[in-house]
Short mmCIF file of C-alpha atoms and ligand atoms in Angstrom, two decimals:
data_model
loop_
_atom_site.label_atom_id
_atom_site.label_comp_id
_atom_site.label_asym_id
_atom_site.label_seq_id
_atom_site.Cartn_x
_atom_site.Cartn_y
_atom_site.Cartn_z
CA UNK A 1261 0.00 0.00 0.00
CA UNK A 1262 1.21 3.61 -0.96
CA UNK A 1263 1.99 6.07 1.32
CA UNK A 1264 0.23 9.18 1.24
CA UNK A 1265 2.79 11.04 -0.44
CA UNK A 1266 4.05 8.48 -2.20
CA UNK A 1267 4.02 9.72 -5.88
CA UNK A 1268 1.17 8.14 -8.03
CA UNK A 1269 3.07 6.86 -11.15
CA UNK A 1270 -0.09 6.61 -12.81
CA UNK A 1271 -0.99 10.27 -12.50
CA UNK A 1272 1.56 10.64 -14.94
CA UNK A 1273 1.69 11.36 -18.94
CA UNK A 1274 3.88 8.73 -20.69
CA UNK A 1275 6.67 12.03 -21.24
CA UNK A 1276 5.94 12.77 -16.99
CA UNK A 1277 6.54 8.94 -16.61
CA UNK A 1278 9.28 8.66 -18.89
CA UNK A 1279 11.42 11.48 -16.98
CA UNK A 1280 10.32 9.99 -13.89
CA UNK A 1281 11.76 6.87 -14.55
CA UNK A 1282 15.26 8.66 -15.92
CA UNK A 1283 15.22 10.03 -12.31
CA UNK A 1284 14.18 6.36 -10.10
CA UNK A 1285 16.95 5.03 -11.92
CA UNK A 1286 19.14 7.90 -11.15
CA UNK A 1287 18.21 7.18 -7.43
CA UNK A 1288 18.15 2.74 -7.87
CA UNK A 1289 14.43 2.50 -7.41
CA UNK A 1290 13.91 -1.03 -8.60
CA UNK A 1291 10.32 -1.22 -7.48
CA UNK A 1292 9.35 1.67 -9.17
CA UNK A 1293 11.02 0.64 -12.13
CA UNK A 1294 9.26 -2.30 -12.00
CA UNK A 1295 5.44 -0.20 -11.63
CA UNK A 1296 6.61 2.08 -14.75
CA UNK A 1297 7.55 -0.38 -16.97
CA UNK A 1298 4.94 -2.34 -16.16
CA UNK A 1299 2.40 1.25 -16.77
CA UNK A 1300 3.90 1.56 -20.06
CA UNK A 1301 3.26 -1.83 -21.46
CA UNK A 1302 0.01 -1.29 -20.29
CA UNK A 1303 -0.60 1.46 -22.31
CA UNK A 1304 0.16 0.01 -25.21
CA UNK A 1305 4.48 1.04 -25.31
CA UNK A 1306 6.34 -2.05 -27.60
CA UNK A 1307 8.76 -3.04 -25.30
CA UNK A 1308 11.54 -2.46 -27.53
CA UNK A 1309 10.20 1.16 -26.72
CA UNK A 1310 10.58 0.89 -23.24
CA UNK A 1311 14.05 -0.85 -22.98
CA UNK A 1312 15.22 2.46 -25.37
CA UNK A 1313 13.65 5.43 -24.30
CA UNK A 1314 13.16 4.91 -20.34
CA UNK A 1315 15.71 2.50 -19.41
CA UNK A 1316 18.29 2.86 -21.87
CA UNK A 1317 18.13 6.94 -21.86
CA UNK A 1318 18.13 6.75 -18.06
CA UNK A 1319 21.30 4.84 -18.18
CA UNK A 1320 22.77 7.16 -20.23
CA UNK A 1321 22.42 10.05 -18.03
CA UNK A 1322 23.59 7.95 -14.70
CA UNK A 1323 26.99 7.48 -16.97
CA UNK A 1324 27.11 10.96 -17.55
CA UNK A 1325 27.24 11.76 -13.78
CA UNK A 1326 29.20 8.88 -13.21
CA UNK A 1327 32.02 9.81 -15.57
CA UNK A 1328 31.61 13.61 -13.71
CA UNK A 1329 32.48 12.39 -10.57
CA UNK A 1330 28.88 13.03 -8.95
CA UNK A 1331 27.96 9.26 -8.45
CA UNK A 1332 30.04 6.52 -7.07
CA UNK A 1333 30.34 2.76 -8.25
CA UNK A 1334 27.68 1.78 -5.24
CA UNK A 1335 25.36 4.58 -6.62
CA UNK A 1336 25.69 3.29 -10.14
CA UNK A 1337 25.45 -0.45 -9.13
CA UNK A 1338 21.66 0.15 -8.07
CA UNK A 1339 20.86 2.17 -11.02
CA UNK A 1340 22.15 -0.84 -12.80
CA UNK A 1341 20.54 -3.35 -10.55
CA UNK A 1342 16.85 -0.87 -10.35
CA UNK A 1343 18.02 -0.70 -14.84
CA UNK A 1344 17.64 -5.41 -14.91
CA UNK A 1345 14.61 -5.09 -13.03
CA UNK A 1346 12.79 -3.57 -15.74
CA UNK A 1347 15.01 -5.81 -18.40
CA UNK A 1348 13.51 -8.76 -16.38
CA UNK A 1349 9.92 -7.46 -17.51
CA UNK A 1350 11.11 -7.28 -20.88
CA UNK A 1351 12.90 -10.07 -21.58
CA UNK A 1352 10.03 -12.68 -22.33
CA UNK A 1353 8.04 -9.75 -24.19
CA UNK A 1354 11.03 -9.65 -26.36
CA UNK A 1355 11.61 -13.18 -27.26
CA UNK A 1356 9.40 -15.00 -29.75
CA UNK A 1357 8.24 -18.05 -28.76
CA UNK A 1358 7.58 -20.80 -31.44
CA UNK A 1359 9.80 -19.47 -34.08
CA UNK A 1360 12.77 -21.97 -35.57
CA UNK A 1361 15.88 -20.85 -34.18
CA UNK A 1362 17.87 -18.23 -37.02
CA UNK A 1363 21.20 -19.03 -35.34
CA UNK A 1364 23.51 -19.66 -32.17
CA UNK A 1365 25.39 -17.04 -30.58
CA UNK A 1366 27.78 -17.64 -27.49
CA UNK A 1367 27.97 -14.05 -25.87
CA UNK A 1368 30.57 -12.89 -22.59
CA UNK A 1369 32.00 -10.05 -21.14
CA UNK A 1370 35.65 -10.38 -21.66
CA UNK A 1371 38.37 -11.10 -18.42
CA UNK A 1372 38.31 -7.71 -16.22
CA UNK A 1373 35.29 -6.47 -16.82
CA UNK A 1374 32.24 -7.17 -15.12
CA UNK A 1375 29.77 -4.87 -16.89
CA UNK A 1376 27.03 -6.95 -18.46
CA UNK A 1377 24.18 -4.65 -19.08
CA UNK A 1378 24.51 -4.01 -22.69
CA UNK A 1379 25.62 -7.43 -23.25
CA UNK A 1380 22.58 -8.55 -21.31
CA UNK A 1381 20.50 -6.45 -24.05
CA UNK A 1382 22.04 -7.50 -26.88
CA UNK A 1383 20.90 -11.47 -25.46
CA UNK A 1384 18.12 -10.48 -24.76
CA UNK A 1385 17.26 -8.50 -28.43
CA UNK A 1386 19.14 -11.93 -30.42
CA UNK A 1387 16.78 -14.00 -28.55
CA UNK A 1388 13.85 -11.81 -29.51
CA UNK A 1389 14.83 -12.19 -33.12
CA UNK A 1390 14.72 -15.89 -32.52
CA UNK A 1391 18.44 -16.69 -32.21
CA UNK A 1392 19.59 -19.01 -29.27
CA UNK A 1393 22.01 -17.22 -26.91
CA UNK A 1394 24.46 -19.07 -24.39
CA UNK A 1395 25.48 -16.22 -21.89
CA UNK A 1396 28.74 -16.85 -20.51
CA UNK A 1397 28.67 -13.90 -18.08
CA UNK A 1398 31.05 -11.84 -16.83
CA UNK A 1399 34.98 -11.50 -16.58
CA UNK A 1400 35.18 -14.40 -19.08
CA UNK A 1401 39.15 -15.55 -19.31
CA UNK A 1402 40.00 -17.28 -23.19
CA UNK A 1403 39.63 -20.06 -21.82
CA UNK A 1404 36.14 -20.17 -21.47
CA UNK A 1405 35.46 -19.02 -24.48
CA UNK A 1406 36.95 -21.57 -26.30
CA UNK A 1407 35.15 -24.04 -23.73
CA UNK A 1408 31.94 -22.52 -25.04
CA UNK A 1409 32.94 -22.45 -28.77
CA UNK A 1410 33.89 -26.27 -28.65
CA UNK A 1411 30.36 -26.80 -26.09
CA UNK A 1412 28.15 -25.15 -28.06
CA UNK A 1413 29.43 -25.10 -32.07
CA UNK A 1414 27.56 -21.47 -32.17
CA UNK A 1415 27.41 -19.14 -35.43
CA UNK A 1416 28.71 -16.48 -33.91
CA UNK A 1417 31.15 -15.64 -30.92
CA UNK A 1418 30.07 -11.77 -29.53
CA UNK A 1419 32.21 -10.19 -27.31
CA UNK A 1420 31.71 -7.17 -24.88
CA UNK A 1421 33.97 -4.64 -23.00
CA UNK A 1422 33.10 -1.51 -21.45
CA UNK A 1423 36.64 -0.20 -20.09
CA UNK A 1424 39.11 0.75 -22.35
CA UNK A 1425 41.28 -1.18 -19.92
CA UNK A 1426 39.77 -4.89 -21.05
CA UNK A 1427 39.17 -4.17 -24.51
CA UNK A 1428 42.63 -5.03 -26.07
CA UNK A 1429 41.14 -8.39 -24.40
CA UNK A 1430 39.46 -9.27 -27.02
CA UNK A 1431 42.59 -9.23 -29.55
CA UNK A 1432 43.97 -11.98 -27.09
CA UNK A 1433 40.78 -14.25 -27.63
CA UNK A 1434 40.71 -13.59 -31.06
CA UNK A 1435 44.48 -14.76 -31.67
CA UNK A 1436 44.07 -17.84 -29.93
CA UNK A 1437 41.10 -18.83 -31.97
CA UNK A 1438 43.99 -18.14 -34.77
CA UNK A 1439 46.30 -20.27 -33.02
CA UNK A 1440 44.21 -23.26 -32.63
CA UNK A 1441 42.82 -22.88 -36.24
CA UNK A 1442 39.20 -22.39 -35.50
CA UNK A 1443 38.75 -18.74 -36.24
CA UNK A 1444 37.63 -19.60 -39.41
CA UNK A 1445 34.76 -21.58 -37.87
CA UNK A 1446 33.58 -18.62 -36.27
CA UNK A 1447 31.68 -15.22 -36.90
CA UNK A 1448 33.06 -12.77 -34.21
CA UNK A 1449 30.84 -10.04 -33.33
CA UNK A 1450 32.26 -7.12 -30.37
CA UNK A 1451 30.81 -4.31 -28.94
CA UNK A 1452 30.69 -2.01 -26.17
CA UNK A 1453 30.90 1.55 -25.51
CA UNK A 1454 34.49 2.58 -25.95
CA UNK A 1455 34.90 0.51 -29.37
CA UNK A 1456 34.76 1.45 -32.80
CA UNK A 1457 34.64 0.08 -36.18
CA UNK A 1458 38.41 0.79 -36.50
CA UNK A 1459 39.70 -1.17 -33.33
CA UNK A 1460 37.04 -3.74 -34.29
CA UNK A 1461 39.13 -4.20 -37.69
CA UNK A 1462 42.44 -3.95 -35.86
CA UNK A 1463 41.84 -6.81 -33.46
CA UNK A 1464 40.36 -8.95 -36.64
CA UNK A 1465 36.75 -9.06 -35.54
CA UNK A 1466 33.99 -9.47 -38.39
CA UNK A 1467 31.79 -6.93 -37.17
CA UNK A 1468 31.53 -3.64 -34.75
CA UNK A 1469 28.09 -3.69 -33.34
CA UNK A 1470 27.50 -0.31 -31.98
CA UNK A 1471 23.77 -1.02 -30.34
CA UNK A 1472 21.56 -4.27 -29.51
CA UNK A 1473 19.61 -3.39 -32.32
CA UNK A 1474 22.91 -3.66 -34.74
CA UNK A 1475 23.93 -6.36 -33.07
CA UNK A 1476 20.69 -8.20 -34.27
CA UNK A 1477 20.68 -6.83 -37.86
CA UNK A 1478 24.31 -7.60 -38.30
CA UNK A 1479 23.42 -11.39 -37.07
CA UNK A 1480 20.28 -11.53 -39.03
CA UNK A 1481 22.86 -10.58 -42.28
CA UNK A 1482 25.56 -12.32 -41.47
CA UNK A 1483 23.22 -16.00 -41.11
CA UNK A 1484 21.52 -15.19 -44.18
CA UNK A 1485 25.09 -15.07 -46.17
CA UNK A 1486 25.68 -17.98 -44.12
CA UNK A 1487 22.49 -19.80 -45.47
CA UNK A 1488 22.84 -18.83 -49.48
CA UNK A 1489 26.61 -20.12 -49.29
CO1 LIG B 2758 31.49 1.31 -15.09
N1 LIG B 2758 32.53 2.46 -16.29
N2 LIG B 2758 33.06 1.04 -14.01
N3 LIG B 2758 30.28 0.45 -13.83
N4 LIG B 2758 30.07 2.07 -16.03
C1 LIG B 2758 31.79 2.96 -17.51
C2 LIG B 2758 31.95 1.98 -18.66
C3 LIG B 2758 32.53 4.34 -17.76
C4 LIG B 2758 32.51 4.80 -19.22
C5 LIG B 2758 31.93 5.39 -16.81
C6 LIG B 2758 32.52 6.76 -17.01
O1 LIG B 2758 33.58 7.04 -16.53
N5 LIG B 2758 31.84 7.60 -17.73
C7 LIG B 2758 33.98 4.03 -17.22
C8 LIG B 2758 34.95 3.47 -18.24
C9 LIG B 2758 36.01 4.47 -18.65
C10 LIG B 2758 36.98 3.90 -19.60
O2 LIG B 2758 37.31 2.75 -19.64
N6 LIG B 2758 37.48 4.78 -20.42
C11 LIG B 2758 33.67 3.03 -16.12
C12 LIG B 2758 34.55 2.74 -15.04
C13 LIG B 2758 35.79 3.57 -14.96
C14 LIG B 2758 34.26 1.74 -14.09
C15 LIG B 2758 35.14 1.29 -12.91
C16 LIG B 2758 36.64 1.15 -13.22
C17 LIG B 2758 34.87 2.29 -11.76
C18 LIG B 2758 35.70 2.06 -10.52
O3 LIG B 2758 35.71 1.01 -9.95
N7 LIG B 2758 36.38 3.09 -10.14
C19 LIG B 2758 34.50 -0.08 -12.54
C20 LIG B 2758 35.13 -1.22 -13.33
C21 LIG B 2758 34.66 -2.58 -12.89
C22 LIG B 2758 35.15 -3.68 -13.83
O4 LIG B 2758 34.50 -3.95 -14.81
N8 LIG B 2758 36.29 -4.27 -13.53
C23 LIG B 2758 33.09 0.15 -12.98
C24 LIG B 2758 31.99 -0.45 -12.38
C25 LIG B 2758 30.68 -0.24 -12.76
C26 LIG B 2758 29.46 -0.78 -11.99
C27 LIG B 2758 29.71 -2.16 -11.36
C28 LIG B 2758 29.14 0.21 -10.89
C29 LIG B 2758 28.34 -0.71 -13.07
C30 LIG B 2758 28.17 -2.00 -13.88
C31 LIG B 2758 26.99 -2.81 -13.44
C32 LIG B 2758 26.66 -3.88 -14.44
O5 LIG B 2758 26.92 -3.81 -15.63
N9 LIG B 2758 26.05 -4.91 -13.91
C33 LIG B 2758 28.90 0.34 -14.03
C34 LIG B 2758 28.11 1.04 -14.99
C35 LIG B 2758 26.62 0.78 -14.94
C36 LIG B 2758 28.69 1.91 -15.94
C37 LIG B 2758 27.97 2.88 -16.93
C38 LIG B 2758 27.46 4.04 -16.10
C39 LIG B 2758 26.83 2.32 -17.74
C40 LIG B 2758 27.14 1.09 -18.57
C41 LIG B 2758 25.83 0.54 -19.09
O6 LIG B 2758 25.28 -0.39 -18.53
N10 LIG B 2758 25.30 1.20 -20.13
C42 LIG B 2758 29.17 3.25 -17.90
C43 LIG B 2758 29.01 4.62 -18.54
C44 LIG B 2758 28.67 4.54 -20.01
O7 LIG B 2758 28.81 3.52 -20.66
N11 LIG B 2758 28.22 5.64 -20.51
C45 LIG B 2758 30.36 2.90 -17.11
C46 LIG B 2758 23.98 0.87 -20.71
C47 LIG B 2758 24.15 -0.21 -21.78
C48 LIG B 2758 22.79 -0.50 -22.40
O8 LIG B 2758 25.00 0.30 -22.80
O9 LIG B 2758 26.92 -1.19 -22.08
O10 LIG B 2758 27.24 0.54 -23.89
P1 LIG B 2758 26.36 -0.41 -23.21
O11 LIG B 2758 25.89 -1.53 -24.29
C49 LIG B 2758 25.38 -1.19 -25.55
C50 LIG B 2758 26.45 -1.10 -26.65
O12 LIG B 2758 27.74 -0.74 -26.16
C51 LIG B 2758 26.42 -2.42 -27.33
O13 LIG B 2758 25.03 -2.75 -27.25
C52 LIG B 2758 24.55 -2.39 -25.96
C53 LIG B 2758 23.08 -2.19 -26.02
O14 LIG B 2758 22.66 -1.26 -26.97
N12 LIG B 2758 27.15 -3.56 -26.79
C54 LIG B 2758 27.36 -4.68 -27.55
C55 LIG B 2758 27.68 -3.80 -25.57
N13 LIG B 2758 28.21 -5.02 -25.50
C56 LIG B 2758 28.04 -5.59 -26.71
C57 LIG B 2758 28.42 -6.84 -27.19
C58 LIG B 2758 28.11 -7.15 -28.48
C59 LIG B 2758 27.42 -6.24 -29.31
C60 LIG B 2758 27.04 -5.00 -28.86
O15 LIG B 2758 28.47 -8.38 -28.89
C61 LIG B 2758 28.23 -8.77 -30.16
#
């Protein structure tokens, strides 16, 4: 039950609702989160809608005042945490049931880095498109890659880092795959914020996917030249 002054979230316009949410992020209101998301869907918002312009946008503006100095790492950890409560609304809305699988992706944050929001996304969007996706977490050493890889016998390998710090990382896992002769056997997909088409060439990757939403097309493409081969 609400208290008194509690603010009614459905009082609000869907632009009110939208801001508010940018701000209950800002502050790591997961329950809230949860009510709005749940308030949008209700009025008819796709969730692909949702995920972009509430909890996306809000997360944008939390690494704004992160990078600024204003919030701290436990700050940002419950805007993240408040961010996969609303993902966890989304995530069955988003995948298709029923529909042949397009392809197999194995996805992980690479060794270091334990940011998996945006790789969490990009899962969940693949599996929305109908692709299967084995998520190997976070702070994922070669080695488990390659476990994967030989596990699984995906289409595609993706690869995330969010810290210029970890993403040389990825030229490591990339030149083992040479080593061992299977990079051949492999699509490899990267992204993450501080990357770029350029350092996606450099460490031999097939494709720079700057958003979930590339990440999807680019999979969608790349199976379809797979298929007519
Ligand atoms: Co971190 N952090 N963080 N952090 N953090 C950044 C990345 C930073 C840019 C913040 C800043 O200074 N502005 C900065 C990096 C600076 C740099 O390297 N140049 C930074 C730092 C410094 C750090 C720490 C070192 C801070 C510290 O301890 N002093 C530390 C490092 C910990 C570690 O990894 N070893 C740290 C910790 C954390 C938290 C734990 C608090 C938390 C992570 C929680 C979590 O993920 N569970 C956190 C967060 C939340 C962020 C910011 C604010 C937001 C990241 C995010 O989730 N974005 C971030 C600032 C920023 O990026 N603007 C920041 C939303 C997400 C949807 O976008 O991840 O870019 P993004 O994913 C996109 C695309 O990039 C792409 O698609 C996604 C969806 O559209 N994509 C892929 C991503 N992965 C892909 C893989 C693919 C394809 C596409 O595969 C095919």
């Amino acid at each position: 039950m609400a208290d008194d002054d509690d603010l009614d979230l459905r009082s609000l316009d869907d632009q009110e609702l939208t801001e508010q949410m940018w701000d209950d992020l800002y502050d790591g209101l997961a329950d809230e989160i949860v009510e709005a998301t749940n308030i949008l869907l209700e009025r008819g918002w796709a969730p692909y809608r949702v995920l972009t312009e509430a909890l996306v946008e809000g997360m944008r503006i939390v690494g704004i005042d992160f990078r600024d100095g204003i919030l701290f790492v436990p700050e940002v950890l419950m805007a993240a945490n408040s961010m996969k409560s609303g993902m966890n609304i989304l995530r069955p809305l988003l995948a298709e049931t029923g529909a042949p699988p397009q392809g197999k992706m194995v996805i992980g944050t690479v060794k270091g880095d334990i940011h998996d929001i945006g790789k969490n996304l990009v899962g969940m969007m693949l599996e929305g498109a109908g692709f299967e996706v084995i998520d190997l977490g976070i702070n994922n050493p070669v080695e488990d890659y390659l476990a994967a890889l030989e596990e699984h016998k995906p289409d595609i390998l993706g690869m995330s880092a969010l810290l210029t710090t970890t993403m040389p990382y990825m030229k490591v896992v990339i030149d083992t795959m040479k080593e061992q002769g299977i990079r051949d056997d492999f699509a490899v997909f990267v992204g993450g914020a501080p990357l770029n088409e350029e350092f996606a060439r450099e460490v031999g990757a097939d494709a720079y996917c700057r958003d979930a939403a590339v990440a999807v097309e680019t999979a969608k493409e790349f199976m379809a030249r797979k298929h007519n081969a």
